[in-house]
Short mmCIF file of C-alpha atoms in Angstrom, two decimals:
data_model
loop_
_atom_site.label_atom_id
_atom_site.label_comp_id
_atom_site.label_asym_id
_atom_site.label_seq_id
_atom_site.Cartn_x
_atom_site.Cartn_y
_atom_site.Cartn_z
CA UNK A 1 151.26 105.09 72.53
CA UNK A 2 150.90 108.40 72.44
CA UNK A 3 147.26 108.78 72.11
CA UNK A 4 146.97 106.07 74.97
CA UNK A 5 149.61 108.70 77.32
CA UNK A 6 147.02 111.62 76.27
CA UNK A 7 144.10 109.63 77.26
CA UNK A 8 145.76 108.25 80.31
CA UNK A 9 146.44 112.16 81.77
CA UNK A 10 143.14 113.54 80.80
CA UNK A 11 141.30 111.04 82.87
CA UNK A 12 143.60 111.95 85.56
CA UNK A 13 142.46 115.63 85.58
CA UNK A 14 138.79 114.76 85.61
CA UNK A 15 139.42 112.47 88.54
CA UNK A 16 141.50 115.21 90.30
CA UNK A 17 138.51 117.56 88.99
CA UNK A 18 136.05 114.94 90.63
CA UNK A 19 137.73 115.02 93.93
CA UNK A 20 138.55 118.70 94.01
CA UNK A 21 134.75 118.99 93.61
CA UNK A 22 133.45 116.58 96.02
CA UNK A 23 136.01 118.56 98.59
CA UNK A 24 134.14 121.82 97.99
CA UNK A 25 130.65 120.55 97.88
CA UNK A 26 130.90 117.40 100.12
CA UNK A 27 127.76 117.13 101.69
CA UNK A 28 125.77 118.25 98.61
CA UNK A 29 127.93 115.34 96.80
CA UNK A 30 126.73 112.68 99.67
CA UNK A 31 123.16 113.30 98.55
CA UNK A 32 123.75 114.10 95.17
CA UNK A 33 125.22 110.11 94.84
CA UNK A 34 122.41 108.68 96.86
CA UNK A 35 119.21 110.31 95.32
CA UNK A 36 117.35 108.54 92.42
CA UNK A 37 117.17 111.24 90.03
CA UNK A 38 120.16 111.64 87.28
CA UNK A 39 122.92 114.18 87.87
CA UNK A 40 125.93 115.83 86.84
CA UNK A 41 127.89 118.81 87.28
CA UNK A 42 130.38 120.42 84.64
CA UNK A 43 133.19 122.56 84.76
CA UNK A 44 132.04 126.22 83.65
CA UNK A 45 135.45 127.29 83.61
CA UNK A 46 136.76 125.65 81.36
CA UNK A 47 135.65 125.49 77.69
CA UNK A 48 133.19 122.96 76.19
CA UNK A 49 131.58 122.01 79.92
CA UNK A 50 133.43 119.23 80.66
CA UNK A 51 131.78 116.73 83.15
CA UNK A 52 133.48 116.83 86.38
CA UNK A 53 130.65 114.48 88.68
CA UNK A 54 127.90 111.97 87.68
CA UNK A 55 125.92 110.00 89.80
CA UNK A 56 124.89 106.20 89.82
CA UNK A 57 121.59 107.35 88.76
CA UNK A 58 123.03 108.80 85.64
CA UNK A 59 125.52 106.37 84.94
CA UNK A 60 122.38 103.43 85.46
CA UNK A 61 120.32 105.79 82.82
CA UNK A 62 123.11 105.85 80.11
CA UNK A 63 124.63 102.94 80.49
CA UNK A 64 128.09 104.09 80.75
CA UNK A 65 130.42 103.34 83.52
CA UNK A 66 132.02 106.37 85.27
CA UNK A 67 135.48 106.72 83.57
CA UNK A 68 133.60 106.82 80.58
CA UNK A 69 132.10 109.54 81.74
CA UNK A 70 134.13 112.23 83.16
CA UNK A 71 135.81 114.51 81.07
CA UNK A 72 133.79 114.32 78.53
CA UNK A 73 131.71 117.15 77.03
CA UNK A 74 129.04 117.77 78.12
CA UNK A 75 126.67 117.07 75.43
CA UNK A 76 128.42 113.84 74.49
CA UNK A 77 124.92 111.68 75.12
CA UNK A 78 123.08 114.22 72.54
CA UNK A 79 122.02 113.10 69.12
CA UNK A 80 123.61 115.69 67.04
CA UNK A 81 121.95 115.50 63.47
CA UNK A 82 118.40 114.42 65.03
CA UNK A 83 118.39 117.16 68.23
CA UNK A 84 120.52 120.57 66.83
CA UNK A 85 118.30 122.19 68.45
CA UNK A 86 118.27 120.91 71.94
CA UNK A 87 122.16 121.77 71.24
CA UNK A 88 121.50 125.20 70.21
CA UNK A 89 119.48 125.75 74.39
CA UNK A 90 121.90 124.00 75.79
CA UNK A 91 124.51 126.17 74.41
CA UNK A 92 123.00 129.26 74.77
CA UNK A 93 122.09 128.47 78.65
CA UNK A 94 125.98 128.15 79.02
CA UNK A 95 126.77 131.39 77.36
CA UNK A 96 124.08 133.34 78.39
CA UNK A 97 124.33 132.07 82.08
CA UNK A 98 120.11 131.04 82.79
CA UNK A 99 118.88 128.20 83.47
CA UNK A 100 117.11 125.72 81.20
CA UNK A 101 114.24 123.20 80.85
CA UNK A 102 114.31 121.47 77.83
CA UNK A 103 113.08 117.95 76.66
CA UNK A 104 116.50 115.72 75.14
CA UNK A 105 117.25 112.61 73.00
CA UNK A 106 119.97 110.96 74.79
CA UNK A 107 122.37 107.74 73.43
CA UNK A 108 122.75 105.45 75.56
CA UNK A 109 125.89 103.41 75.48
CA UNK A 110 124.25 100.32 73.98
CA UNK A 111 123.17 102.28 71.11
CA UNK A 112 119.40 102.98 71.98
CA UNK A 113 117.86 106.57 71.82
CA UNK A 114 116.37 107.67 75.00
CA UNK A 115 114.44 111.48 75.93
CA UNK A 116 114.77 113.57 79.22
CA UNK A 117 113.89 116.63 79.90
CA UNK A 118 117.02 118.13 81.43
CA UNK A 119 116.99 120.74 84.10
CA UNK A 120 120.34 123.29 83.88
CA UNK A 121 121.30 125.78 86.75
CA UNK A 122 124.36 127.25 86.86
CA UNK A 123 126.43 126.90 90.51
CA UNK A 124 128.07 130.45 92.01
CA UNK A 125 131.04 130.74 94.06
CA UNK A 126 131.20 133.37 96.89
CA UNK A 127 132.05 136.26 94.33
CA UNK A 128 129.29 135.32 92.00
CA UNK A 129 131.42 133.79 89.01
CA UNK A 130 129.60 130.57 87.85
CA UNK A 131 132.47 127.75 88.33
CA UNK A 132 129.75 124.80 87.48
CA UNK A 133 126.60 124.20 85.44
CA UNK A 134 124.31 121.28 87.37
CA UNK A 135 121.95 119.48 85.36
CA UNK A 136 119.29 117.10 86.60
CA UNK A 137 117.39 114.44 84.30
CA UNK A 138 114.26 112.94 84.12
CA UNK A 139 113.80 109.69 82.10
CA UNK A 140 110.17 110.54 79.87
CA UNK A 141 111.63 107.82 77.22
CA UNK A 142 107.59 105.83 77.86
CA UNK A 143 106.00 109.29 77.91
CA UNK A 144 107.89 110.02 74.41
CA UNK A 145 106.87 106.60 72.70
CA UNK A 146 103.29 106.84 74.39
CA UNK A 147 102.94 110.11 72.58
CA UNK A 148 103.99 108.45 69.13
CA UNK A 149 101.81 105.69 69.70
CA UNK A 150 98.43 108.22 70.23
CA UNK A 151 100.16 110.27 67.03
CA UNK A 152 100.48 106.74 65.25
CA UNK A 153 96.55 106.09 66.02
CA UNK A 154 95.49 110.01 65.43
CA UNK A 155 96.59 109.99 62.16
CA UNK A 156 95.22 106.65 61.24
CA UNK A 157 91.71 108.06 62.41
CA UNK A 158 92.05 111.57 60.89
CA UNK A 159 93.23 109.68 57.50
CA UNK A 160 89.56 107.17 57.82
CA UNK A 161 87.65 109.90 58.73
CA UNK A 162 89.05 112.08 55.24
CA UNK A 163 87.70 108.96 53.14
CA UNK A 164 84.74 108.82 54.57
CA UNK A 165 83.90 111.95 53.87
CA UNK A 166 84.97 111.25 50.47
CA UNK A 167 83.01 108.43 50.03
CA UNK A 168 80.19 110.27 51.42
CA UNK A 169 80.25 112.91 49.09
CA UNK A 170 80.56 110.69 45.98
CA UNK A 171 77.69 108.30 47.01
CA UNK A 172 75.45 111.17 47.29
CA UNK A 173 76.47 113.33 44.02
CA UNK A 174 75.46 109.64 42.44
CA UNK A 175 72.35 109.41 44.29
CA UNK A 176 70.92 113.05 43.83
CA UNK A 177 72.24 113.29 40.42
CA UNK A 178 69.00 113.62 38.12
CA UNK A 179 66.94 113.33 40.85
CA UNK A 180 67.65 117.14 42.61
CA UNK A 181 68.64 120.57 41.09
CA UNK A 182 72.31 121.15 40.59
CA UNK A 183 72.48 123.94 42.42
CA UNK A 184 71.55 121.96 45.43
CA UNK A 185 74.13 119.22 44.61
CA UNK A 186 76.79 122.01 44.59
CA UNK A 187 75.75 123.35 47.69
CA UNK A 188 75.73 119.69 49.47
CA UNK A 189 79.45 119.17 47.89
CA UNK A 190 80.43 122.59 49.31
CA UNK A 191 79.14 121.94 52.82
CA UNK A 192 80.86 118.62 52.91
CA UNK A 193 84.36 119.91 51.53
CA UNK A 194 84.33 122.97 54.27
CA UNK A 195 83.81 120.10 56.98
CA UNK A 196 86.41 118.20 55.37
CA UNK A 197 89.10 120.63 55.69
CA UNK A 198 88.54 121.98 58.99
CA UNK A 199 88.69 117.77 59.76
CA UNK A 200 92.54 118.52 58.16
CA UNK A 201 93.31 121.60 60.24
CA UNK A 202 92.00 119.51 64.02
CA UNK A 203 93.95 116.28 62.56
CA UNK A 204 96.94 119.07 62.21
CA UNK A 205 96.63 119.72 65.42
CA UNK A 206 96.01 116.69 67.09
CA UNK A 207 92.30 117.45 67.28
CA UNK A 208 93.11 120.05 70.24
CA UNK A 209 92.21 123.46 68.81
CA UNK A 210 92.31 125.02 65.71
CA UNK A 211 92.84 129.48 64.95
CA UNK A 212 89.34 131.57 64.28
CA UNK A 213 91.70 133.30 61.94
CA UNK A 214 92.55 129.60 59.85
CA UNK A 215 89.04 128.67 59.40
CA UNK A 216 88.13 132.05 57.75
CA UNK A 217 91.40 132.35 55.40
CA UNK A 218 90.59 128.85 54.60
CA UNK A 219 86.84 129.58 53.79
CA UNK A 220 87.58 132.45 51.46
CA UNK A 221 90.59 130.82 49.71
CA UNK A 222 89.16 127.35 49.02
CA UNK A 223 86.05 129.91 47.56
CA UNK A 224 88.35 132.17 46.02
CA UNK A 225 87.24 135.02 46.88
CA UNK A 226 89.97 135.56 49.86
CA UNK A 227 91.14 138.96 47.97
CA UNK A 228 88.15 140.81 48.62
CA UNK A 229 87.52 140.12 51.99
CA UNK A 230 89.42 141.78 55.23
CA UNK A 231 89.95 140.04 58.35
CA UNK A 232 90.93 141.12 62.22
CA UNK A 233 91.00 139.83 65.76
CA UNK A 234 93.31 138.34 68.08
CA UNK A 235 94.24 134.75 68.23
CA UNK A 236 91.51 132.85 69.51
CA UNK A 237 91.85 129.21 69.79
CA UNK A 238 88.75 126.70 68.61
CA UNK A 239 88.14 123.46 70.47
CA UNK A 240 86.73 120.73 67.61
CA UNK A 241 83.30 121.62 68.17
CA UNK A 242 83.15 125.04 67.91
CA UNK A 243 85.38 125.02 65.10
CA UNK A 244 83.20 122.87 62.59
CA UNK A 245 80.13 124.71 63.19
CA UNK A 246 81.56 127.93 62.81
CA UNK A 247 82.84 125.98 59.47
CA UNK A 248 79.30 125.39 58.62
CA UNK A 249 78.49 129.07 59.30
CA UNK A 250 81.37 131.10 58.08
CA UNK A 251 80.90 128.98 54.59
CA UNK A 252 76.86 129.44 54.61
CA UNK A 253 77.60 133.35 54.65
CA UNK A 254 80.64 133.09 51.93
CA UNK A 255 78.50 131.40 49.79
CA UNK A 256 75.57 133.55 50.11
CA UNK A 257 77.95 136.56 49.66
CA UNK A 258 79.33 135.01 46.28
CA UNK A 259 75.72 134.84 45.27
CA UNK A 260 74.21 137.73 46.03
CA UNK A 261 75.70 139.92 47.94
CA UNK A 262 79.09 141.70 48.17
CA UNK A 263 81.29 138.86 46.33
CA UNK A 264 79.06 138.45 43.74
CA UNK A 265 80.65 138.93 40.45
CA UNK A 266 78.92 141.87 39.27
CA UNK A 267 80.22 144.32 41.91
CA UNK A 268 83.50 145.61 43.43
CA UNK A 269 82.55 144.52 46.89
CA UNK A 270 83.84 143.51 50.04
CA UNK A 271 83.07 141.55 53.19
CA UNK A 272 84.99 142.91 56.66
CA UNK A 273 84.97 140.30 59.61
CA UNK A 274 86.19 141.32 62.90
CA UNK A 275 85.97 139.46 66.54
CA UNK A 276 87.32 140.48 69.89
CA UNK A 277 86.74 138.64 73.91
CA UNK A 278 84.39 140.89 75.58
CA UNK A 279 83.78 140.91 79.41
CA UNK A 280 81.94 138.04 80.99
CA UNK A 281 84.21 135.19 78.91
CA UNK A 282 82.26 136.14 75.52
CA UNK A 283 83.14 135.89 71.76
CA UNK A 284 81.82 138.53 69.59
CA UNK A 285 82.07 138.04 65.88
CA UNK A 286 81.11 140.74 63.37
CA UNK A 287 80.36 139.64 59.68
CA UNK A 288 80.31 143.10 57.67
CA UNK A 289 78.93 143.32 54.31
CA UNK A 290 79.98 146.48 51.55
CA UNK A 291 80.02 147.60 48.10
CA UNK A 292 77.49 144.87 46.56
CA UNK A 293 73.79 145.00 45.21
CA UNK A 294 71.11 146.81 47.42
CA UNK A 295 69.93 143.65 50.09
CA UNK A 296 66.01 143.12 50.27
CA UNK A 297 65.40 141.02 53.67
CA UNK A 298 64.42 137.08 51.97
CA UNK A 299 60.98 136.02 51.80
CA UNK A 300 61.53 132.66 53.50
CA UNK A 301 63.92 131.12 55.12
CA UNK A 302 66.24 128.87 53.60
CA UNK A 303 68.34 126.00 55.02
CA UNK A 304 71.47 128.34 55.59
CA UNK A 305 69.62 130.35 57.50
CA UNK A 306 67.95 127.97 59.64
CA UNK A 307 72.00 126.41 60.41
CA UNK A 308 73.18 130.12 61.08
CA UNK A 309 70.97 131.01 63.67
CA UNK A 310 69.68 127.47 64.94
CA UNK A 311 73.18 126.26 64.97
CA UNK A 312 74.70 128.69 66.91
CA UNK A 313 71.89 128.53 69.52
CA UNK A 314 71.57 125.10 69.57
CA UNK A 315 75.45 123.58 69.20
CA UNK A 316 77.47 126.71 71.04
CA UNK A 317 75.04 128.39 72.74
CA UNK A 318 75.05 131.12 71.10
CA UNK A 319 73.47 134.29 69.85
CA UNK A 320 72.79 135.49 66.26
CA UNK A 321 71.65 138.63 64.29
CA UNK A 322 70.95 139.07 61.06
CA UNK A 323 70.41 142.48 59.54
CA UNK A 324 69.50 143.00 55.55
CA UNK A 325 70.86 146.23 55.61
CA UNK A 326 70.34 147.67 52.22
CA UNK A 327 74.09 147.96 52.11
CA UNK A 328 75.03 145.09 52.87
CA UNK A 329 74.18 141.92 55.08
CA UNK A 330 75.22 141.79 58.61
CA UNK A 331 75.77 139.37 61.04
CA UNK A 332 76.81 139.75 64.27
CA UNK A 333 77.56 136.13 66.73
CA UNK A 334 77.56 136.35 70.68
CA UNK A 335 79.07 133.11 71.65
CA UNK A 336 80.87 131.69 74.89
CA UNK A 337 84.72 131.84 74.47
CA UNK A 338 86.64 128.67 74.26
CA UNK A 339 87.99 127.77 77.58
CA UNK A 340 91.91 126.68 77.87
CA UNK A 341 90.24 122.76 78.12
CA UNK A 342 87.22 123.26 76.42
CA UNK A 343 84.64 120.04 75.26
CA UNK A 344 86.24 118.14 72.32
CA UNK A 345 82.86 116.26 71.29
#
């Protein structure tokens, strides 16, 4: 009985809160009850936020009915093992007194999971004190499950496109085997494997963009060679494109490095890259060679060559140099920067 008295006086309060509040704000309540979009309005002066208004709109999104409602905490709906973190905002918007725009998984009353992105300001009275928090809703439950769907698919594609690069590779290590030098075998595997895992890093990523910076620490690691090689530049973001023929390019120079220049085995030394955006919406990357054998200039031009420079120019648009310096090889790349929605072919 006594649990039913407590229950019985606490809903009285949040209907005498509910009323109190409609008093002060009537006319903002009127519209507030007619509009389509989810609302409610808490009590910021008293502790945990408890709801002091909801609207039909609210009430129709949840499920609940309205003495179900009020009262309560205010983050009753929120799932608290799955969404601590949209807790954690929430919280801190109260304390900290800003507003907030965060996406939400709600419960509804009949048990299923819904998301909103809930919009928090905080009300004022005349002195300035905040005396309520209003939150608005919007219902992106289809947006949410759309999203899954796509992620559902992407993966699926990322995971057919990892085998067939697989199968690729082992079909032709079968069919060259005995028939071409292993040295070219090796270098066909390595090409394939560097496209492979940049295929990892876009599937990562949901094939938006990928970091300059991950394609070269993945380059030197998967070569090993990641210790003697130093890397700067801001973050610069890759559409899929540019990023797998840089792939090709950034593991043609690697492996040339490892084989006869600065990474080779016999010396101490080191490769520098550096890039930096340069006026007129241009990418400038600088491959720096140091500390390896004395570099005579080839006397023909070899496949990695030919994809360095006819690459660029042909798949980016861009512009290469390649200088045999006797200490070292260097390579510079002039290249349009990635725009915020670049080409994803």
């Amino acid at each position: 009985m006594s649990d039913q008295h407590d229950k019985a006086v606490e809903q009285e309060h949040a209907e005498s809160d509910v009323e109190g509040f409609r008093d002060d704000l009537g006319p903002f309540v009127v519209a507030a009850e007619t509009t389509r979009m989810p609302m409610v309005f808490s009590n910021a002066k008293v502790k945990d936020n408890p709801i002091v208004f909801v609207n039909q709109a609210f009430l129709t999104l949840t499920g609940y009915d309205e003495h179900e409602v009020l009262g309560q905490k205010f983050d009753f709906l929120i799932q608290r093992a799955t969404d601590p973190e949209a807790l954690t905002e929430i919280q801190t918007a109260f304390e900290g007194a800003r507003d907030l725009e965060t996406p939400v998984r709600f419960h509804r009353k009949d048990g299923r999971t819904i998301w909103v992105t809930i919009f928090i300001t905080q009300v004022r009275d005349d002195a300035g004190a905040i005396v309520q928090h209003f939150a608005s809703f919007v219902d992106i439950t289809s947006h949410k499950e759309e999203q899954e769907r796509l992620r559902s698919l992407l993966d699926e594609l990322n995971h057919r496109t990892q085998n067939t690069l697989a199968t690729v590779l082992a079909v032709a290590g079968q069919t060259l085997r005995g028939m071409a030098d292993e040295r070219v075998i090796d270098a066909f595997e390595g090409r394939i494997l560097a496209l492979s895992k940049t295929h990892g890093l876009l599937g990562s990523e949901n094939w938006d963009r990928v970091e300059l910076r991950e394609i070269l620490d993945q380059t030197f690691e998967a070569l090993g060679v990641d210790a003697r090689v130093h890397i700067e530049g801001d973050e610069v973001g890759l559409p899929p494109k540019t990023a797998l023929t840089l792939t090709m390019v950034f593991h043609e120079l690697a492996t040339n490095a490892i084989a006869h220049g600065a990474l080779s085995a016999a010396t101490r030394g080191r490769v520098d890259v550096a890039w930096r955006l340069e006026a007129g919406d241009r990418l400038r990357v600088d491959w720096r060679e140091s500390g390896g054998p004395v570099v005579t200039p080839p006397t023909f031009q070899g496949f990695g060559r030919r994809l360095i420079e006819g690459g660029l120019a042909q798949e980016l648009n861009g512009d290469v140099r390649l200088a045999y310096e006797p200490t070292g090889l260097v390579c510079d790349i002039m290249m349009p920067a990635p725009r915020d929605r670049a080409e994803r072919t």
